[in-house]
PDB file of C-alpha atoms in Angstrom:
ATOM      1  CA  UNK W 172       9.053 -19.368   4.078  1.00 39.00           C
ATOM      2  CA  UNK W 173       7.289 -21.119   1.044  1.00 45.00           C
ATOM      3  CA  UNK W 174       8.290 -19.908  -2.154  1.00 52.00           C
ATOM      4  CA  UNK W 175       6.823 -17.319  -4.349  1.00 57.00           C
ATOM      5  CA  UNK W 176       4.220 -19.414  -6.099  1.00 53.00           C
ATOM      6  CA  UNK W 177       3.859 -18.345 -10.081  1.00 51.00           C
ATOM      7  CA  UNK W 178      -0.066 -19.627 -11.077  1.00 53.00           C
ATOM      8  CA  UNK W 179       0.146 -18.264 -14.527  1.00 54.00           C
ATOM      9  CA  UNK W 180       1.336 -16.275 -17.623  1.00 58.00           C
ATOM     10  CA  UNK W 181      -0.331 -12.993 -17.362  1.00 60.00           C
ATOM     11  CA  UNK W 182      -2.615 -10.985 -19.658  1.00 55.00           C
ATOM     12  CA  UNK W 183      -1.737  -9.653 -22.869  1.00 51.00           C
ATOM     13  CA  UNK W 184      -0.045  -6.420 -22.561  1.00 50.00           C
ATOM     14  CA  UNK W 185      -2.925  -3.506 -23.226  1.00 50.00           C
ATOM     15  CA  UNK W 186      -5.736  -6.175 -24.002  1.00 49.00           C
ATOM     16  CA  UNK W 187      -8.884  -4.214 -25.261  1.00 42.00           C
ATOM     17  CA  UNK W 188      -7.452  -1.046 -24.244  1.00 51.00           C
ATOM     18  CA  UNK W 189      -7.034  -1.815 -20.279  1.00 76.00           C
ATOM     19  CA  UNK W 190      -3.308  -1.326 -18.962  1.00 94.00           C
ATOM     20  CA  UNK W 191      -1.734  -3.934 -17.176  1.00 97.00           C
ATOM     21  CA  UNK W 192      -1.539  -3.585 -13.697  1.00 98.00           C
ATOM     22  CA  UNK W 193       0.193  -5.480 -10.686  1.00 98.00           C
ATOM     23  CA  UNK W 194      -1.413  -5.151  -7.273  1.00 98.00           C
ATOM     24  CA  UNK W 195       0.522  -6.021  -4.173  1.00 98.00           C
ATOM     25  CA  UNK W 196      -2.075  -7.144  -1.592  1.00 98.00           C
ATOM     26  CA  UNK W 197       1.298  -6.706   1.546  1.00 97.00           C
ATOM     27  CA  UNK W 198       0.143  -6.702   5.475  1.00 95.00           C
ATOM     28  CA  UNK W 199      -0.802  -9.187   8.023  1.00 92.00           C
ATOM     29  CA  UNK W 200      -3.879 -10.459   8.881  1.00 92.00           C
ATOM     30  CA  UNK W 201      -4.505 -13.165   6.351  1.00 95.00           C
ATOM     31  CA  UNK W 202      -7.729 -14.538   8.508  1.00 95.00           C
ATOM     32  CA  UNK W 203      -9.291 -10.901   7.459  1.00 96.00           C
ATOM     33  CA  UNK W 204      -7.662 -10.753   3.875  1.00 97.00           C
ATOM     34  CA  UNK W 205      -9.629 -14.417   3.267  1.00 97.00           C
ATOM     35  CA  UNK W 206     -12.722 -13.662   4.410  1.00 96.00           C
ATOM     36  CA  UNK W 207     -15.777 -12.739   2.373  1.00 95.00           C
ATOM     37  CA  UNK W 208     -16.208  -9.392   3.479  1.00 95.00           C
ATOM     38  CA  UNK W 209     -12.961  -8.376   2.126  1.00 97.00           C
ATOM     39  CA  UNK W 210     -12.597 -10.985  -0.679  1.00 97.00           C
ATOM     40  CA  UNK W 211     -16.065  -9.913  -2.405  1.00 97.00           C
ATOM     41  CA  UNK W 212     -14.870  -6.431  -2.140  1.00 97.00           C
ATOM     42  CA  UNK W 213     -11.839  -6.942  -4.088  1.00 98.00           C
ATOM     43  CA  UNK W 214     -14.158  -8.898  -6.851  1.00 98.00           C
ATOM     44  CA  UNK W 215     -16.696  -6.381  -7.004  1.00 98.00           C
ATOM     45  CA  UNK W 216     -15.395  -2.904  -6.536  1.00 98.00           C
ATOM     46  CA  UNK W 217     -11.396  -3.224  -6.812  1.00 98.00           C
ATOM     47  CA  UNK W 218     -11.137  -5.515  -9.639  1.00 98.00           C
ATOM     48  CA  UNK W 219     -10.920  -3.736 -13.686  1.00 96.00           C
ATOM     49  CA  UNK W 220      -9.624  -6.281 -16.446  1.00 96.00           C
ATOM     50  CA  UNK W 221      -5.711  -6.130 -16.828  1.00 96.00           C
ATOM     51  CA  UNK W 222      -5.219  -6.078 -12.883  1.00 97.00           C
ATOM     52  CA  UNK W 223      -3.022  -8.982 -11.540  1.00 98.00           C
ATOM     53  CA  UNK W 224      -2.494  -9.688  -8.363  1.00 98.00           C
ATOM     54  CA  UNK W 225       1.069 -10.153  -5.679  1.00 98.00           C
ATOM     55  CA  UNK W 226       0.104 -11.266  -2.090  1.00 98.00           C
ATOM     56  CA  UNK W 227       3.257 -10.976   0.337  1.00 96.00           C
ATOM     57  CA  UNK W 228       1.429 -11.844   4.126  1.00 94.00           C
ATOM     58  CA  UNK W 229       2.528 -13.315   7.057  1.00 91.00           C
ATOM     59  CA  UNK W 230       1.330 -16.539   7.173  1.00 92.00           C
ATOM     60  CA  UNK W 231       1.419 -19.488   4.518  1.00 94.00           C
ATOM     61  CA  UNK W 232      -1.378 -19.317   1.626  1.00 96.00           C
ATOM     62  CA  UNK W 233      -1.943 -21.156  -1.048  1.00 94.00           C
ATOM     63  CA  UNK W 234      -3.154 -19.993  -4.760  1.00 92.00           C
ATOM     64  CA  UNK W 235      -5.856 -22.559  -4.591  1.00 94.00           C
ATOM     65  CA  UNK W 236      -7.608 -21.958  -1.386  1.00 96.00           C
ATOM     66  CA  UNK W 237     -11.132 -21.922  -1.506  1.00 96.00           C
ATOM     67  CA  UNK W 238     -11.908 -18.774   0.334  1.00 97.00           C
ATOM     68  CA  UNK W 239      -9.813 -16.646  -2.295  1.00 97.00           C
ATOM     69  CA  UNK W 240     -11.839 -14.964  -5.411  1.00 96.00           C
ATOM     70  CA  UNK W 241     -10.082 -14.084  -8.388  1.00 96.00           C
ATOM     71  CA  UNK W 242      -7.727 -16.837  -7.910  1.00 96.00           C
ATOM     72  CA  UNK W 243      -6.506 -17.032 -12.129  1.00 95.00           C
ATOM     73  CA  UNK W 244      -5.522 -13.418 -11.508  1.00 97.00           C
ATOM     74  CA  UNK W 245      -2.986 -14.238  -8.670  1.00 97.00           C
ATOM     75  CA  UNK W 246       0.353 -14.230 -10.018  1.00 97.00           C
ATOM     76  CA  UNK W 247       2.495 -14.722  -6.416  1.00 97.00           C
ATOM     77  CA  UNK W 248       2.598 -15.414  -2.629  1.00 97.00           C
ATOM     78  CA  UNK W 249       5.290 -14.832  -0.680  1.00 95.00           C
ATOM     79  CA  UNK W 250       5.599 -15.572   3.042  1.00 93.00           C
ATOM     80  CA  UNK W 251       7.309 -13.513   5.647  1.00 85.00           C
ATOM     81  CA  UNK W 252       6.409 -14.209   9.239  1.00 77.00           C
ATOM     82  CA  UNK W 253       8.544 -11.375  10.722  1.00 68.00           C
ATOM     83  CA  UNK W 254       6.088  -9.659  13.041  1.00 61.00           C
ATOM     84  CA  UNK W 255       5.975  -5.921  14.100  1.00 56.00           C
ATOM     85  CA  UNK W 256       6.456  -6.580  17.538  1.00 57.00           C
ATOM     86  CA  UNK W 257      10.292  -7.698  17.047  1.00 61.00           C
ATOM     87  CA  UNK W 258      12.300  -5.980  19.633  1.00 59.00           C
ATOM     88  CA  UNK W 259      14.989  -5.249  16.726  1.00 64.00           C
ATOM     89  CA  UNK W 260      12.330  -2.429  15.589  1.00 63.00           C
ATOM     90  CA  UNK W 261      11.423  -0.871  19.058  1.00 61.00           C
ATOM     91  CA  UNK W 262       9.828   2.691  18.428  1.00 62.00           C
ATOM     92  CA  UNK W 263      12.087   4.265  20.647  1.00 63.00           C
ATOM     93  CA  UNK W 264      15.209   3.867  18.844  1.00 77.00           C
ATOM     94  CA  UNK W 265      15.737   7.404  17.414  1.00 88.00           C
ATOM     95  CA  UNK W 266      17.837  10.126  19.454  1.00 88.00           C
ATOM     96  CA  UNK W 267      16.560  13.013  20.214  1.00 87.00           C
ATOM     97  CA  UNK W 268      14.978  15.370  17.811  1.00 92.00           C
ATOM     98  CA  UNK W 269      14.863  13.017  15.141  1.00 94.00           C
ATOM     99  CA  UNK W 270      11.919   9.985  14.507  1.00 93.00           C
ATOM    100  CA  UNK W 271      10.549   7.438  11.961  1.00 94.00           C
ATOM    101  CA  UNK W 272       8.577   4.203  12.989  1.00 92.00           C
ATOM    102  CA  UNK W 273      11.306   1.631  12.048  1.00 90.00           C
ATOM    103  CA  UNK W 274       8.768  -0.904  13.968  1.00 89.00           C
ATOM    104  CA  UNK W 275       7.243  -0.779  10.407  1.00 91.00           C
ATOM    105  CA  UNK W 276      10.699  -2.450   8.920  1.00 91.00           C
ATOM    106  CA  UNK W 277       8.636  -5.555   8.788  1.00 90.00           C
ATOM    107  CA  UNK W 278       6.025  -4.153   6.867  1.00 92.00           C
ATOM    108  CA  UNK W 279       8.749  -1.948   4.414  1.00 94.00           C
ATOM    109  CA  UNK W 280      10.425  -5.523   3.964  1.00 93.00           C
ATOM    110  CA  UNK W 281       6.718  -7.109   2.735  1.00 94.00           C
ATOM    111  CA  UNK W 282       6.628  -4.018   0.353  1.00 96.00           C
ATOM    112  CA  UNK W 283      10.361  -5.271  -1.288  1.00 96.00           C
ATOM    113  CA  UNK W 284       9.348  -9.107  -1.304  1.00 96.00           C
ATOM    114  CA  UNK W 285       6.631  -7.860  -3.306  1.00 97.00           C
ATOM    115  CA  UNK W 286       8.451  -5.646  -6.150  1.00 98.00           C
ATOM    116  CA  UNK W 287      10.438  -8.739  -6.814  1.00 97.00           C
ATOM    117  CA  UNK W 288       7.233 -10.625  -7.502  1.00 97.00           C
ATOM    118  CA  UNK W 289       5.936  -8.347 -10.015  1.00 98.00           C
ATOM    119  CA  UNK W 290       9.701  -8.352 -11.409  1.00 97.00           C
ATOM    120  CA  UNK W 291      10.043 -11.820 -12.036  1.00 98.00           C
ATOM    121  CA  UNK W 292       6.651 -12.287 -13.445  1.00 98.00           C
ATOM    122  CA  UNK W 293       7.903  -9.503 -15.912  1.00 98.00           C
ATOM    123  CA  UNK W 294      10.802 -11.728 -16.917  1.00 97.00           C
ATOM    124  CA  UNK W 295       8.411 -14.541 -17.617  1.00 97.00           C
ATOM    125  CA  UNK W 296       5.980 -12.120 -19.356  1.00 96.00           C
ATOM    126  CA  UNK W 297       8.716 -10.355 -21.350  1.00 97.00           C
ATOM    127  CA  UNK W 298       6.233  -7.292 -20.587  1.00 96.00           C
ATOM    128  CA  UNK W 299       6.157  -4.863 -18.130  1.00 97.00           C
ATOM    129  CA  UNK W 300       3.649  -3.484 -15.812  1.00 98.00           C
ATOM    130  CA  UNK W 301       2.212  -0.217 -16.688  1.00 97.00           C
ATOM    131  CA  UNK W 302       0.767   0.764 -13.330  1.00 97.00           C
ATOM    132  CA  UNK W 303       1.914   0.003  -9.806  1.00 98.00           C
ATOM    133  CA  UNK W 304      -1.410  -0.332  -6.820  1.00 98.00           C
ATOM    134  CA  UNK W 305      -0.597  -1.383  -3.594  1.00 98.00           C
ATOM    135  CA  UNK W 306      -3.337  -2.313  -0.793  1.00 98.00           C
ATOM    136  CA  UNK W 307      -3.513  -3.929   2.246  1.00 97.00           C
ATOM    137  CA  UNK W 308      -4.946  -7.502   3.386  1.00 97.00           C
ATOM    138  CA  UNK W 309      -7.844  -5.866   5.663  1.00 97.00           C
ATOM    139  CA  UNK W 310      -8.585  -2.887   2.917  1.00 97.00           C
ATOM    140  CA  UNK W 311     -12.703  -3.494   2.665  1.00 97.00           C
ATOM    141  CA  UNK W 312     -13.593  -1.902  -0.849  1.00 97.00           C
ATOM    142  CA  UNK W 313     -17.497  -0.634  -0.406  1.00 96.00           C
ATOM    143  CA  UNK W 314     -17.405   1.437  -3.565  1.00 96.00           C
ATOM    144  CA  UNK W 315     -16.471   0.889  -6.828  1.00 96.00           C
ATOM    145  CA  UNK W 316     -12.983   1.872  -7.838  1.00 97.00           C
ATOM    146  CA  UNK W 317     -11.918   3.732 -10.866  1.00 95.00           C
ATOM    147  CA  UNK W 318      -9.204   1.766 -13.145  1.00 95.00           C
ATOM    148  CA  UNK W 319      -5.316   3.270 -11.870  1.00 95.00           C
ATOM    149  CA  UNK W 320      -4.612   4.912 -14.845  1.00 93.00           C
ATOM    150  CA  UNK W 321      -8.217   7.166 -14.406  1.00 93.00           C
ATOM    151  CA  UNK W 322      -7.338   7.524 -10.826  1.00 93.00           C
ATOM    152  CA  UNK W 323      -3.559   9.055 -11.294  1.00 89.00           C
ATOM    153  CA  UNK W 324      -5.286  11.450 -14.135  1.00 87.00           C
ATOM    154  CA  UNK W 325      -7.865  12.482 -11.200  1.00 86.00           C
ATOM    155  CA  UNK W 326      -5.577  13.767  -8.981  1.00 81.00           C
ATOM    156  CA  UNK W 327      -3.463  15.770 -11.236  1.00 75.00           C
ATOM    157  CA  UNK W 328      -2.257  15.059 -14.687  1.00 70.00           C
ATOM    158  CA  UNK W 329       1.399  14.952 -13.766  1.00 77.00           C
ATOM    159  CA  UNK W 330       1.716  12.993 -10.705  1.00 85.00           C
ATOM    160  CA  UNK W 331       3.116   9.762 -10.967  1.00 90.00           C
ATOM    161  CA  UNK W 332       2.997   8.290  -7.112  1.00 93.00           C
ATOM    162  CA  UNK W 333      -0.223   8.949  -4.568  1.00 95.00           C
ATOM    163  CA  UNK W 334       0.272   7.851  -0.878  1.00 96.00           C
ATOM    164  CA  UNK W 335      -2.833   7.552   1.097  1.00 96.00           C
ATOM    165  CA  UNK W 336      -0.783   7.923   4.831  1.00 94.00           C
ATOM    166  CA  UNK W 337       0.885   4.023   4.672  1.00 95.00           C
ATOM    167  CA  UNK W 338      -2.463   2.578   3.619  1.00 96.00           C
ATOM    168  CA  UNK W 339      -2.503   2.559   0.034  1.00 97.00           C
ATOM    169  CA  UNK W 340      -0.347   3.345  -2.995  1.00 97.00           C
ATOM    170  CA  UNK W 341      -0.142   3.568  -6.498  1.00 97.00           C
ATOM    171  CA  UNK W 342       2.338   4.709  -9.245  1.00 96.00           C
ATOM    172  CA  UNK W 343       3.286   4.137 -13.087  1.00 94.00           C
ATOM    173  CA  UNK W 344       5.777   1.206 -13.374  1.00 95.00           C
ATOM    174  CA  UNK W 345       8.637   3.560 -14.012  1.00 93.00           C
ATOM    175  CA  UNK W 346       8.414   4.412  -9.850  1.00 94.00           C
ATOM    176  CA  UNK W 347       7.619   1.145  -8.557  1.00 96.00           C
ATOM    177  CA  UNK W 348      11.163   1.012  -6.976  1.00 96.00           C
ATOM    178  CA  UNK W 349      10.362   4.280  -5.452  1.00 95.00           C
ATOM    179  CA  UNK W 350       6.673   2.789  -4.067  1.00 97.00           C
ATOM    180  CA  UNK W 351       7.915  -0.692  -3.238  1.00 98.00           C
ATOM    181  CA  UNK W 352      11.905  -0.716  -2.330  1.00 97.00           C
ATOM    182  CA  UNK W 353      11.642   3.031  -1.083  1.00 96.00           C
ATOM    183  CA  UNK W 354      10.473   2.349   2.319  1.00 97.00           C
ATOM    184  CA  UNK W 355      13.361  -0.580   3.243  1.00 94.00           C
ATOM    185  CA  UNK W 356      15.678   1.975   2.815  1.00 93.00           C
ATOM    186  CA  UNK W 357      14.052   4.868   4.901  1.00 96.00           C
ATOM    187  CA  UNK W 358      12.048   2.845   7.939  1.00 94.00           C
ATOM    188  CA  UNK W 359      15.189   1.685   9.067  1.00 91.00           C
ATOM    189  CA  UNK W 360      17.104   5.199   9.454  1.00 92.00           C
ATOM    190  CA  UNK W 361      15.692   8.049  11.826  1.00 94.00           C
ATOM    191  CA  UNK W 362      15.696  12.088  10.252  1.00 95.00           C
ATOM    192  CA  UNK W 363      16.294  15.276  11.584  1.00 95.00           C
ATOM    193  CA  UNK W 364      13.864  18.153  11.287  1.00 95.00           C
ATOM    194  CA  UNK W 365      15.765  19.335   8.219  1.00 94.00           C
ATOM    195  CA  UNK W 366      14.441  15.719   6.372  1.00 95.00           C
ATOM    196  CA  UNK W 367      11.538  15.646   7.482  1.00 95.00           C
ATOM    197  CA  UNK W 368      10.078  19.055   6.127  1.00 94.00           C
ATOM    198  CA  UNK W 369      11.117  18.184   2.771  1.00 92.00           C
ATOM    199  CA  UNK W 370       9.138  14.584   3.300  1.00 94.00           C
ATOM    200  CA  UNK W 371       6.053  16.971   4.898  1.00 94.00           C
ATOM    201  CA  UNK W 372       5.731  18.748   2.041  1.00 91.00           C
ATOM    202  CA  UNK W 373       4.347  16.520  -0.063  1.00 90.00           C
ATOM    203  CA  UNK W 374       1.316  16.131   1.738  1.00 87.00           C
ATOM    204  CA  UNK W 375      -1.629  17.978   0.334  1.00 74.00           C
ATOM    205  CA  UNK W 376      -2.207  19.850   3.628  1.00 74.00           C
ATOM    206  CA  UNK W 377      -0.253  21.846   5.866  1.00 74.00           C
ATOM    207  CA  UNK W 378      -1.589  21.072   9.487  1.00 73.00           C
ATOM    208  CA  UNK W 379       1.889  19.198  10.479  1.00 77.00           C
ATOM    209  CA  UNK W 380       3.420  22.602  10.841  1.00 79.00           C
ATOM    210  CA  UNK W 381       2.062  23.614  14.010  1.00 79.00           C
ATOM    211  CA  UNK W 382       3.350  20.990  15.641  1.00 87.00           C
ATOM    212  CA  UNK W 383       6.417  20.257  13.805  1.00 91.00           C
ATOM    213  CA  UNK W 384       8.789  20.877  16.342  1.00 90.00           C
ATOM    214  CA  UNK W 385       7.063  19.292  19.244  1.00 92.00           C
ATOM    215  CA  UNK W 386       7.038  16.267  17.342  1.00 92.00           C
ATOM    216  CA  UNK W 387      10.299  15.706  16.950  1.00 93.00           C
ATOM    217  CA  UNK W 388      11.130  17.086  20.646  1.00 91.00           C
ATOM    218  CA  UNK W 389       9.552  13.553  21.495  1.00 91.00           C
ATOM    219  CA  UNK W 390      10.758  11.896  18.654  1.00 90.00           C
ATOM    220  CA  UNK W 391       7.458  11.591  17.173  1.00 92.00           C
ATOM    221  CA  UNK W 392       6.938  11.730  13.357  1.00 94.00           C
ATOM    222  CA  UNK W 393       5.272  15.293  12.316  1.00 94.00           C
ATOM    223  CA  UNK W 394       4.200  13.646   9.557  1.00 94.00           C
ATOM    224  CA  UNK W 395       3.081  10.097   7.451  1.00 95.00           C
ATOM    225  CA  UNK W 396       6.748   8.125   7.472  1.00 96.00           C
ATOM    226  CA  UNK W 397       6.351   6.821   4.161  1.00 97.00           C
ATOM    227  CA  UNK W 398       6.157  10.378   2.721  1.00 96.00           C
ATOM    228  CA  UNK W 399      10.233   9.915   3.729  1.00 96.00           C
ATOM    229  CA  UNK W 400      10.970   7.692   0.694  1.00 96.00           C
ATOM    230  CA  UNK W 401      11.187  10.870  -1.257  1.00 93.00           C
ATOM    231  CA  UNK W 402      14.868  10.443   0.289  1.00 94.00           C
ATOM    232  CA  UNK W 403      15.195   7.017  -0.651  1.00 94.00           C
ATOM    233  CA  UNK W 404      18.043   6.220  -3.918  1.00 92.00           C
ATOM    234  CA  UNK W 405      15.549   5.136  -5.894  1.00 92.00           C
ATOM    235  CA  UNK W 406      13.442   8.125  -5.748  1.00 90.00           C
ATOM    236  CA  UNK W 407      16.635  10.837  -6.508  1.00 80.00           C
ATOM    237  CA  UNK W 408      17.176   8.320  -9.852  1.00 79.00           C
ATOM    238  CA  UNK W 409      13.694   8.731 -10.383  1.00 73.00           C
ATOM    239  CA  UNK W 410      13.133  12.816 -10.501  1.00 66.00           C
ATOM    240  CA  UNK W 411      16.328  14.436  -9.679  1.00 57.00           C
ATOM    241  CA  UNK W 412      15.984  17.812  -9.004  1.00 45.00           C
ATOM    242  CA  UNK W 413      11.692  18.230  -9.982  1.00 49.00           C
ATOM    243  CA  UNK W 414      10.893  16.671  -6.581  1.00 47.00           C
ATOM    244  CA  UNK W 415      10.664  19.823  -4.164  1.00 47.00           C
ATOM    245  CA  UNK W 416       7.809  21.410  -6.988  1.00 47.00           C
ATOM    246  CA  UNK W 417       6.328  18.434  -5.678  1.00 49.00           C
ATOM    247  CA  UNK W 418       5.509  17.718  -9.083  1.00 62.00           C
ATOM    248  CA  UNK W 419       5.590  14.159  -8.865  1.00 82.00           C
ATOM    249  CA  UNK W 420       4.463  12.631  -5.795  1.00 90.00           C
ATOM    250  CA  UNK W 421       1.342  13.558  -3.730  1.00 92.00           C
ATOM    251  CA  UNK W 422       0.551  12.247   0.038  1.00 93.00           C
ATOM    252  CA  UNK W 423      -3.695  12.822   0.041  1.00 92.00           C
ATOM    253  CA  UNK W 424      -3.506  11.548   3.954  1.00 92.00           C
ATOM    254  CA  UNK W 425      -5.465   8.408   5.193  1.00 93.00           C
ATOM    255  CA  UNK W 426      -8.384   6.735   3.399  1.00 95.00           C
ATOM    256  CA  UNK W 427     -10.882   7.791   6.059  1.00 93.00           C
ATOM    257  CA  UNK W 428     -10.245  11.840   5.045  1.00 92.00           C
ATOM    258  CA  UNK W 429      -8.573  11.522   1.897  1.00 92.00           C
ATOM    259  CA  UNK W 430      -7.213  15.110   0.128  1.00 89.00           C
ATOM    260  CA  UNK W 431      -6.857  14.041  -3.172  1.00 85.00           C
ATOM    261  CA  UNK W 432      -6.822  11.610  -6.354  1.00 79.00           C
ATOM    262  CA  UNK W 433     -10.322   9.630  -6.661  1.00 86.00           C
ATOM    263  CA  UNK W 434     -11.021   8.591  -2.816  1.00 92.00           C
ATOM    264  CA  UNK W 435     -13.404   9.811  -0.711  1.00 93.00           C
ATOM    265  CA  UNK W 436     -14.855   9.299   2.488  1.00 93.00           C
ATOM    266  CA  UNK W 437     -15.622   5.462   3.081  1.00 94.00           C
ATOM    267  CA  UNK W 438     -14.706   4.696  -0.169  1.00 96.00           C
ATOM    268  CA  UNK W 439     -12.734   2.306   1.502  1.00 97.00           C
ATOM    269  CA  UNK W 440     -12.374   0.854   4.969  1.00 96.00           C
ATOM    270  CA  UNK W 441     -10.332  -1.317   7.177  1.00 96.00           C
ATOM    271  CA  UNK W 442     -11.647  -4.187   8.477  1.00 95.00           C
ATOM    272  CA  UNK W 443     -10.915  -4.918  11.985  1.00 94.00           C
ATOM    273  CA  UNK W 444     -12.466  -8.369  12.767  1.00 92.00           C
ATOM    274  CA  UNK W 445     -16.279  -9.834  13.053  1.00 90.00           C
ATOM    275  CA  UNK W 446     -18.550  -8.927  16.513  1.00 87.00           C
ATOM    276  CA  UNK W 447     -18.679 -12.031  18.384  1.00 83.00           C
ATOM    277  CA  UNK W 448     -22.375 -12.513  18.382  1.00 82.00           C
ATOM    278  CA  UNK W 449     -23.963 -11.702  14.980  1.00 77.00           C
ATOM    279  CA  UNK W 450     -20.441 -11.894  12.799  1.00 79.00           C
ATOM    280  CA  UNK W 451     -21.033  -8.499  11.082  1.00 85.00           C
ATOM    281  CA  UNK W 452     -17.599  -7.332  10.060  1.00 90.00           C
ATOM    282  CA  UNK W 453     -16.313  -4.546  12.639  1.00 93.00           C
ATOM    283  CA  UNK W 454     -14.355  -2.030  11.124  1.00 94.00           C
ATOM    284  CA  UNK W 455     -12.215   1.308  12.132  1.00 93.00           C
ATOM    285  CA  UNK W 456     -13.814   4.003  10.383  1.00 92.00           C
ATOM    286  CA  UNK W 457     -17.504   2.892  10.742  1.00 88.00           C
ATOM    287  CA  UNK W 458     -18.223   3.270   7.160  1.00 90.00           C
ATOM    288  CA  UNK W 459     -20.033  -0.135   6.395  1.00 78.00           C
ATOM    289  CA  UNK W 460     -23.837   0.485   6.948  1.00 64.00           C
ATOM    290  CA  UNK W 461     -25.763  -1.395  10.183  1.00 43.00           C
ATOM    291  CA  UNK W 462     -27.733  -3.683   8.040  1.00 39.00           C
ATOM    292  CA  UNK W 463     -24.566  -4.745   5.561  1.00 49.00           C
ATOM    293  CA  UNK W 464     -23.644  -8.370   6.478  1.00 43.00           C
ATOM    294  CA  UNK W 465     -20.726 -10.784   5.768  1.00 42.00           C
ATOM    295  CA  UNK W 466     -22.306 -12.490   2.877  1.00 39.00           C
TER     296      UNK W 466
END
């Protein structure tokens, strides 16, 4: 795997006013993640002064190639080829009545690599992050994004960690272990009922409870797995016993019907590859218009 790949020292910590904040771009799919589509979306509608930027992908990337925008704001690559299909994560691992999709360790393992990214260019910095956002390689931003800090304040003036599903993230530094190392320390374990409706109940709706128990009869998840790292270490050093108030954290579901904070619909999409004939960028929600074009 190549080495994390430090570019440069990073902004001044609150320069006119903006926050610092470290992005972790984490996934697969690095042909997607470099092309324009995606690359102009991140320029145009993602980017706010003070954001710097942590890629850990599957396949080897250099700081310098052409394709990437924004390339002084990359702090660190890291490459880990370990693919989802590994038979050491089948999906039907968990016994019965309990569930998580430890096929995602892969993924939960990206999500680590990249904490210690943002950690070590704190050490060079001698200055911590203030926010936490983490995105995926084939997120396609068609709208233009408040900064983090306006975004957590949307959503509710004491939350302090958003999941949208296992799409996107964000937190204040203090909970970046919770965000980042949480999920390598739940994907890999399966829960019992009793688990998961304290993880459940951090989403903003309540339609998992019909069919709570049918779920896990077929060891199915009855709800987003990454709402689990609520039972991660680093979340009980985080909030100790405010958690269940659910206070702190907030699941607002998937980016296509999002609950809370400052999404909504198509807002964001995720690119899914280019038609074969005319290259427009195919995507799973449908939310790019007909006549928008990979320019």
């Amino acid at each position: 795997s190549l080495e994390p790949n430090i570019c440069k020292k990073g902004t001044k910590k609150k320069n006119h006013a903006a926050f610092r904040v470290a992005v972790c771009i984490v996934g697969t799919r690095l042909e997607l993640f470099l092309s324009r589509t995606v690359q102009r979306g991140i320029r145009d509608h993602l980017h706010h002064p003070g954001y710097e930027y942590f890629i850990s992908i599957d396949k080897e990337l250099r700081p310098d190639h052409p394709s990437l925008e924004l390339k002084s704001s990359i702090r660190a690559i890291w490459i880990d080829n370990d693919s989802l299909d590994n038979p050491r994560y089948a999906r039907d691992t968990c016994t019965h009545k309990t569930a998580n999709h430890r096929f995602l360790v892969p993924m939960a393992r990206r999500l680590a690599k990249s904490y210690y990214l943002v950690q070590n260019a704190e050490k060079q910095d001698k200055s911590k992050y203030d926010y936490i956002l983490r995105i995926r390689p084939d997120h396609l931003f068609l709208r233009k994004l408040p900064r983090v800090e306006n975004w957590l304040h949307m959503a509710g003036h004491s939350l302090r960690i958003i999941l949208y599903d296992d799409q996107l993230a964000l937190s204040t530094r203090e909970y970046a272990e919770t965000l980042l190392l949480g999920p390598q320390s739940v994907y890999t374990n399966c829960y019992n009922a009793d688990r998961w409706s304290k993880a459940c109940a951090i989403t903003k709706t309540s339609s998992y409870k019909s069919h709570f128990s049918h779920d896990l009869d077929i060891n199915r998840p009855p709800c987003c797995p990454m709402n689990l790292i609520i039972h991660s270490p680093y979340f009980r050093q985080n909030l100790s016993s405010a958690l269940h108030d659910n206070i702190f954290i907030r699941q607002c579901n998937s980016i296509r019907r999002p609950t809370c904070g400052a999404l909504h619909p198509c807002d964001i999409d995720l690119l899914r590859g280019f038609h074969r004939h005319n290259r427009q960028p195919r995507t799973e929600y449908i939310c790019l218009d007909n006549n928008s074009k990979d320019n």
